[in-house]
């Protein structure tokens, strides 16, 4: 069966209506949502001053916004009883490079920290025919106008982008699994729960699925890309995920439209990715089994990289696709990653990757932040010269002007993925076919790296709803990007600042 989001409810509330708000990446996703049988007792109601009808506009008059309460003070900051939900994921996935599919099995553990009883869970993900047109019109095969620059973008091809669900089960406290009853609405699936989740309690769901990896950029989300040496796989918005339930909006259940980011919960991720043995993988979180998936030489190079202030090759260009660059054997390898207090998880995999890395510290006594870049050989000599250094520049400037990066790792990989991963940046720029790199092309990679790494701060770490406040996170990020570029080079011909130049964003 094809699906996009999941929700859970008790039998007594099977007829309840689930509202719709949410954000996400591209290709194949599923988000799990929890909904209430009735509005929460503490829910805030926004009314128009004149007709007293509900006004959901983000730009409504200040006197129509919610009054302060114990959850939010008058400035909008957390109050004495502020809370956030938490969702943890344990995922095992396998990449099939012949069929270009990902097959996954996940356990979603939803922790209810709210004062409300929740009677449904909702996972979300694109429906089986992804809606990927940027801001509206345009059928497959017809060009689409870029909403901001006025440029014409290639039309998206028809793509079967939904999940094929093979198992959805609710797991009780004793570990007993029961087939879930669920309803699919577009890109949202509501899964009914036998009993509500009380405050301080949790719900556990198991979901198995398969989805195709699309070819091309797909609005900057997950995809596969063919380069000279083979396929690059970029997996973003690739698994069923739980919707956000908060004290302002209740459930966020927006349909997936192939644009904008998603509003997500923080949680812990333990992810195992099984790929062909000749592939190099990088992902959100810390690699926990390096001795099983890296050669002794690569482990030694990584140790050297963390004390280096310039990038060190972990897989050099002349080692790409060489047997010596992979552990001996022929069977697929499983790469294991652990990430704490992040909002999302993405990964890249390819046999074609050159890999360089270096360490970064805000202070000599601080723990090292790993900076990684992965790219095909035809992205050289551009990527190896500026990518990792541009990540470091972002760390410095954004850390100085906003707050320091809290995660142990940041990655810039060359596909056509965008932001949304708490500690990964997945971008694209390459030299011209003759191998030449112009100053303008180098600046393009520097700028896009700074900007997309910057989205780790806004919206990911700040944890705002970018589907609702896109102008805010793009504006703040572009403002800081301007200063990062000037820190890189005082004469940098930046187009993002100063502030008066980002108002339209």
XYZ file of C-alpha atoms in Angstrom:
505
model
C 0.000 0.000 0.000
C 1.127 3.542 -0.732
C 1.266 6.011 2.099
C 2.571 9.309 3.272
C 1.768 10.041 6.946
C 0.580 8.033 9.940
C -1.715 8.928 12.804
C -2.968 6.858 15.763
C -6.314 7.156 17.523
C -8.494 5.333 20.033
C -11.700 3.625 18.837
C -13.830 6.201 20.613
C -12.445 8.975 18.472
C -12.274 7.269 15.107
C -14.351 10.008 13.547
C -12.202 12.888 14.746
C -10.753 15.256 12.168
C -6.979 15.688 11.942
C -5.739 19.188 11.169
C -2.893 19.788 8.744
C 0.493 21.518 9.245
C 4.064 20.286 8.718
C 7.492 20.532 6.916
C 9.816 18.049 5.206
C 12.465 17.302 2.565
C 11.949 15.651 -0.819
C 11.765 12.203 -2.329
C 10.198 9.631 -0.046
C 8.925 10.434 3.435
C 6.450 9.462 6.008
C 5.562 11.492 9.068
C 3.761 10.168 12.107
C 1.289 12.527 13.697
C -0.564 12.366 16.991
C -3.903 14.136 17.325
C -6.415 14.888 20.051
C -10.012 13.735 20.082
C -10.974 17.247 21.157
C -9.136 20.588 21.385
C -6.714 20.783 24.286
C -8.048 22.591 27.335
C -5.114 24.975 27.195
C -5.317 25.622 23.445
C -5.080 29.280 22.458
C -7.679 30.693 20.105
C -6.782 33.544 17.738
C -9.764 35.681 16.796
C -10.258 38.599 14.469
C -10.991 41.758 16.450
C -14.161 42.574 14.472
C -16.010 39.382 13.602
C -14.372 37.156 16.262
C -13.670 34.477 13.671
C -10.492 32.431 13.976
C -7.544 34.144 12.276
C -4.562 31.902 11.485
C -2.558 34.508 9.558
C 1.093 34.806 10.529
C 0.747 38.552 9.897
C -2.382 39.281 11.940
C -2.416 42.313 14.217
C -0.511 42.011 17.495
C -3.659 42.416 19.592
C -5.057 39.314 17.890
C -2.156 37.111 19.007
C -2.457 34.799 22.027
C -2.237 36.191 25.527
C 0.696 35.081 27.692
C 0.125 32.008 29.830
C 2.111 29.470 31.848
C 3.433 27.891 28.655
C 4.518 31.102 26.845
C 5.233 34.492 28.371
C 4.330 37.856 26.834
C 7.575 37.905 24.828
C 6.856 34.466 23.398
C 9.624 32.828 25.431
C 9.066 29.542 27.283
C 6.974 29.905 30.410
C 7.179 28.000 33.692
C 5.362 24.964 32.225
C 6.791 25.025 28.698
C 7.163 21.612 27.084
C 8.271 19.961 23.852
C 7.516 16.495 22.563
C 10.367 14.065 21.876
C 10.533 11.332 19.250
C 13.292 8.713 19.041
C 14.026 6.544 16.008
C 15.777 3.224 15.529
C 16.074 2.594 11.779
C 17.603 -0.145 9.645
C 17.733 0.548 5.922
C 19.171 -1.148 2.841
C 20.094 0.576 -0.420
C 19.507 -1.432 -3.608
C 21.678 0.149 -6.321
C 20.146 -2.001 -9.075
C 16.496 -1.188 -8.420
C 17.430 2.231 -6.928
C 15.281 1.634 -3.868
C 15.587 1.943 -0.117
C 13.974 -0.693 2.076
C 13.615 0.274 5.710
C 12.355 -0.871 9.073
C 11.977 1.572 11.927
C 10.804 1.800 15.502
C 9.308 5.167 16.411
C 9.119 5.970 20.139
C 6.915 8.979 20.827
C 7.269 10.603 24.259
C 4.283 12.681 25.344
C 5.611 15.587 27.418
C 2.468 17.653 26.917
C -0.276 18.060 29.533
C -2.736 16.532 27.054
C -3.732 12.945 26.367
C -2.943 12.033 22.772
C -5.107 9.505 21.018
C -3.459 9.244 17.586
C 0.013 9.190 16.101
C 0.694 10.589 12.646
C 3.681 9.741 10.425
C 4.079 11.734 7.199
C 5.744 11.345 3.852
C 5.090 12.217 0.194
C 2.170 10.511 -1.422
C 2.763 8.033 -4.232
C 2.655 10.794 -6.828
C 4.914 13.471 -5.358
C 3.731 17.044 -5.761
C 6.977 18.778 -6.594
C 6.048 21.955 -8.451
C 7.552 25.052 -6.888
C 4.747 27.302 -5.668
C 1.996 26.169 -7.823
C 1.291 25.567 -11.423
C 2.952 23.602 -14.118
C 2.246 20.071 -15.224
C 5.001 17.519 -15.657
C 6.836 18.429 -18.838
C 6.124 22.162 -18.626
C 8.733 24.671 -17.408
C 8.123 26.290 -14.024
C 8.987 29.918 -13.266
C 11.207 30.428 -10.249
C 9.122 32.409 -7.745
C 11.887 34.821 -6.752
C 14.412 35.204 -9.551
C 12.008 34.990 -12.460
C 14.128 32.245 -14.008
C 12.630 29.203 -15.707
C 13.339 25.868 -14.055
C 13.163 22.456 -15.723
C 9.801 20.840 -15.246
C 9.687 17.941 -12.788
C 9.093 14.550 -14.322
C 6.305 12.335 -13.096
C 7.651 10.348 -10.175
C 6.222 7.636 -7.952
C 7.545 9.056 -4.705
C 5.493 7.455 -1.963
C 6.132 4.616 0.419
C 5.101 1.043 -0.134
C 4.165 0.127 3.429
C 4.550 -3.533 4.306
C 4.022 -3.350 8.087
C 2.535 -0.889 10.565
C 2.237 -2.217 14.120
C 1.693 -0.738 17.555
C 3.986 -2.183 20.236
C 2.653 -2.295 23.811
C 4.602 -2.090 27.074
C 5.112 -5.864 27.090
C 6.519 -5.833 23.557
C 3.416 -7.366 22.015
C 2.860 -6.149 18.465
C -0.589 -5.495 17.057
C -1.401 -4.617 13.453
C -2.422 -0.978 13.389
C -5.594 0.382 11.878
C -4.757 3.461 9.836
C -6.218 5.939 7.362
C -4.296 7.698 4.599
C -5.119 11.250 3.544
C -2.832 12.520 0.794
C 0.614 12.614 2.359
C -0.551 11.985 5.917
C -1.370 8.657 7.524
C -3.353 8.554 10.755
C -2.702 5.479 12.901
C -5.329 4.659 15.504
C -4.217 3.793 19.026
C -6.108 1.407 21.276
C -5.531 3.660 24.308
C -4.505 7.327 24.616
C -0.943 8.312 25.494
C -1.075 9.937 28.906
C 1.214 12.768 29.986
C 4.680 11.377 30.681
C 3.965 8.160 28.790
C 5.097 6.951 25.372
C 3.828 5.110 22.317
C 5.883 2.780 20.138
C 5.203 1.975 16.495
C 7.037 -0.291 14.067
C 6.909 0.561 10.373
C 8.407 -1.275 7.399
C 8.505 0.337 3.981
C 10.154 0.525 0.565
C 10.499 3.559 -1.668
C 12.196 4.501 -4.896
C 15.043 7.014 -4.993
C 14.143 9.674 -7.580
C 16.574 10.953 -10.166
C 17.455 14.635 -10.138
C 17.002 17.456 -7.687
C 13.293 17.284 -6.818
C 13.081 20.702 -5.207
C 16.354 20.206 -3.381
C 15.374 17.012 -1.589
C 16.526 13.383 -1.707
C 17.558 11.964 -5.057
C 20.113 10.015 -7.032
C 22.505 11.664 -9.462
C 24.636 10.092 -12.198
C 28.210 11.404 -12.479
C 31.135 10.168 -14.558
C 32.114 7.404 -12.104
C 28.586 6.256 -11.211
C 25.586 7.078 -9.047
C 25.445 9.364 -6.031
C 22.599 8.609 -3.612
C 21.310 11.397 -1.389
C 18.671 10.313 1.071
C 16.675 13.096 2.694
C 13.060 12.943 3.858
C 13.402 9.243 3.291
C 11.655 7.647 6.268
C 8.328 7.893 8.163
C 8.555 10.644 10.780
C 6.341 11.929 13.564
C 4.523 15.205 13.303
C 4.964 17.970 15.840
C 2.347 18.582 18.504
C 2.915 21.920 20.277
C 1.144 24.286 22.683
C 0.387 26.924 20.027
C -0.964 24.971 17.065
C -1.748 21.499 18.351
C -0.904 19.060 15.585
C 1.121 20.226 12.575
C -0.276 18.247 9.653
C 0.487 20.158 6.462
C 0.470 18.059 3.330
C 3.791 17.475 1.616
C 4.017 19.747 -1.432
C 7.678 19.306 -2.374
C 8.617 22.763 -1.123
C 9.693 24.273 2.171
C 11.107 22.524 5.191
C 9.255 20.569 7.826
C 8.530 21.313 11.447
C 10.116 18.444 13.376
C 10.624 17.049 16.851
C 13.975 16.636 18.557
C 15.058 13.109 19.394
C 17.731 10.441 19.332
C 18.507 8.523 16.148
C 20.194 5.138 15.873
C 20.425 4.333 12.181
C 22.000 1.398 10.367
C 22.485 1.717 6.619
C 23.455 -1.334 4.557
C 25.044 -0.545 1.179
C 27.327 -2.220 -1.386
C 30.802 -2.812 -0.005
C 32.446 -0.381 -2.442
C 30.331 2.559 -1.216
C 31.387 5.381 1.087
C 28.629 6.641 3.410
C 28.245 9.725 5.555
C 25.249 10.837 7.562
C 23.789 12.752 10.451
C 25.412 11.730 13.707
C 28.603 9.973 14.750
C 29.831 6.817 13.014
C 29.847 4.152 15.741
C 31.478 1.225 13.911
C 34.472 2.713 12.018
C 36.576 -0.430 12.409
C 34.004 -2.419 10.427
C 33.458 -0.013 7.520
C 36.775 1.849 7.184
C 40.265 0.631 6.427
C 43.032 1.053 9.002
C 44.554 3.754 6.788
C 41.295 5.701 6.646
C 40.926 5.549 10.441
C 44.473 6.881 10.829
C 43.779 9.701 8.375
C 40.643 10.695 10.280
C 42.605 10.873 13.521
C 45.113 13.135 11.762
C 42.345 15.271 10.248
C 40.872 16.220 13.634
C 44.117 17.961 14.598
C 44.637 19.586 11.205
C 43.612 23.126 10.270
C 43.536 22.167 6.576
C 41.540 19.367 4.921
C 43.054 15.862 4.884
C 42.060 13.297 2.257
C 40.372 10.263 3.821
C 39.687 8.793 0.369
C 42.043 10.412 -2.158
C 41.058 10.930 -5.815
C 43.350 8.153 -7.056
C 41.832 5.735 -4.523
C 38.220 6.085 -5.632
C 36.689 2.678 -6.486
C 39.993 0.887 -5.779
C 39.645 -2.359 -3.756
C 42.275 -1.155 -1.290
C 40.008 1.751 -0.324
C 37.456 -0.656 1.167
C 37.692 -3.380 3.825
C 38.497 -6.796 2.342
C 35.541 -8.917 1.304
C 32.577 -8.802 -1.047
C 29.479 -8.691 1.143
C 27.538 -5.449 1.747
C 28.603 -3.328 4.710
C 26.370 -1.824 7.395
C 27.294 1.688 8.537
C 25.958 2.644 11.983
C 25.301 6.205 13.161
C 24.107 7.697 16.446
C 22.752 11.240 16.811
C 21.302 12.920 19.882
C 18.936 15.880 20.141
C 18.531 16.348 16.399
C 15.418 17.003 14.346
C 16.134 14.888 11.297
C 18.483 12.374 9.704
C 19.918 12.257 6.181
C 22.679 10.263 4.516
C 24.663 9.979 1.313
C 26.172 6.904 -0.293
C 28.293 6.344 -3.398
C 31.233 4.364 -4.741
C 32.412 7.562 -6.453
C 33.203 9.717 -3.436
C 36.416 11.544 -2.739
C 36.354 12.318 0.987
C 38.235 15.007 2.900
C 37.910 16.172 6.487
C 39.358 18.446 9.151
C 38.656 19.367 12.765
C 37.284 22.590 14.219
C 37.248 23.956 17.773
C 35.866 27.195 19.155
C 38.469 27.056 21.914
C 41.564 24.852 22.365
C 39.961 22.992 25.265
C 36.687 22.318 23.417
C 35.708 19.004 21.889
C 36.534 18.735 18.176
C 33.726 19.248 15.671
C 34.223 16.995 12.637
C 33.968 18.759 9.265
C 33.511 16.453 6.256
C 33.200 16.964 2.495
C 32.297 14.240 -0.010
C 32.237 14.736 -3.782
C 32.957 12.921 -7.065
C 36.253 13.399 -8.877
C 34.599 15.522 -11.556
C 33.821 18.086 -8.820
C 37.563 18.720 -8.497
C 39.553 20.968 -8.379
C 36.710 23.049 -6.943
C 35.318 21.107 -4.009
C 38.615 19.985 -2.528
C 39.876 23.573 -2.449
C 36.950 25.352 -0.747
C 34.190 23.055 0.578
C 35.503 22.042 4.007
C 37.072 25.464 4.555
C 33.687 27.075 3.879
C 32.082 24.831 6.521
C 34.723 26.036 8.993
C 34.004 29.664 8.079
C 30.325 29.121 8.815
C 31.186 27.650 12.210
C 33.289 30.703 13.052
C 30.974 33.483 11.903
C 27.648 31.990 12.952
C 29.185 30.915 16.256
C 30.361 34.472 16.913
C 27.203 36.267 15.813
C 24.481 33.916 17.023
C 25.475 30.842 19.053
C 28.068 28.111 18.774
C 27.323 24.941 16.815
C 26.215 22.306 19.350
C 26.696 19.119 17.319
C 29.848 16.989 16.919
C 29.828 16.976 13.120
C 28.928 18.824 9.919
C 28.960 17.376 6.391
C 28.907 18.952 2.938
C 28.276 16.387 0.200
C 27.797 16.932 -3.478
C 24.306 15.981 -4.535
C 21.210 18.071 -5.011
C 19.972 17.955 -1.464
C 19.381 20.962 0.719
C 19.011 21.859 4.332
C 17.005 20.275 7.071
C 19.466 17.852 8.582
C 20.619 18.929 12.021
C 24.293 18.390 11.265
C 24.564 17.620 7.556
C 24.797 19.907 4.510
C 24.190 18.364 1.140
C 24.861 20.699 -1.782
C 25.921 20.882 -5.430
C 28.475 22.847 -7.436
C 31.097 21.544 -9.915
C 33.784 22.912 -12.248
C 33.167 23.385 -15.964
C 33.673 20.422 -18.337
C 37.200 21.590 -19.162
C 38.120 21.379 -15.477
C 38.590 25.104 -15.009
C 37.369 26.911 -11.922
C 36.567 30.588 -12.263
C 36.562 32.896 -9.227
C 32.806 33.223 -9.674
C 32.298 29.468 -9.537
C 34.430 29.186 -6.412
C 32.399 31.935 -4.786
C 29.192 30.156 -5.776
C 30.256 27.046 -3.863
C 31.501 29.094 -0.907
C 28.225 31.016 -0.711
C 25.914 28.039 -1.074
C 27.937 26.077 1.472
C 27.782 28.901 4.007
C 24.083 29.411 3.380
C 23.086 25.756 3.612
C 25.331 24.996 6.573
C 23.792 28.108 8.093
C 20.371 26.503 7.900
C 21.573 24.157 10.632
C 21.131 27.184 12.892
C 17.943 28.506 11.264
C 15.546 26.682 11.335
C 17.050 23.417 12.552
C 18.638 24.234 15.915
C 16.276 27.140 16.631
C 13.531 24.609 15.779
C 11.083 26.962 14.104
C 8.379 25.900 11.684
C 9.912 26.842 8.349
C 6.757 26.049 6.419
C 5.148 28.880 8.388
C 8.112 31.211 8.951
C 10.244 30.646 5.845
C 10.832 34.385 5.404
C 12.245 34.555 8.914
C 14.779 31.751 8.729
C 15.837 32.669 5.199
C 16.175 36.303 6.244
C 18.245 35.685 9.370
C 20.374 33.089 7.588
C 21.031 35.406 4.640
C 21.929 38.225 7.029
C 24.582 36.064 8.737
C 25.752 34.651 5.402
C 26.703 38.182 4.377
C 29.038 38.527 7.367
C 30.514 35.039 6.861
C 31.382 35.941 3.282
C 32.983 39.190 4.428
C 34.935 37.257 7.059
C 36.146 34.972 4.267
C 37.258 37.956 2.193
C 36.579 41.628 3.042
C 36.256 42.293 -0.713
C 33.853 39.372 -1.290
C 31.201 40.536 -3.818
C 28.331 39.315 -1.675
C 24.757 39.658 -2.879
C 23.023 38.769 0.373
C 23.618 41.815 2.552
C 23.531 44.221 4.183
C 20.121 44.063 5.824
C 18.335 46.321 3.313
C 19.125 43.804 0.566
C 17.415 40.875 2.261
C 14.060 42.457 3.022
C 12.529 40.876 -0.084
C 13.703 37.459 1.121
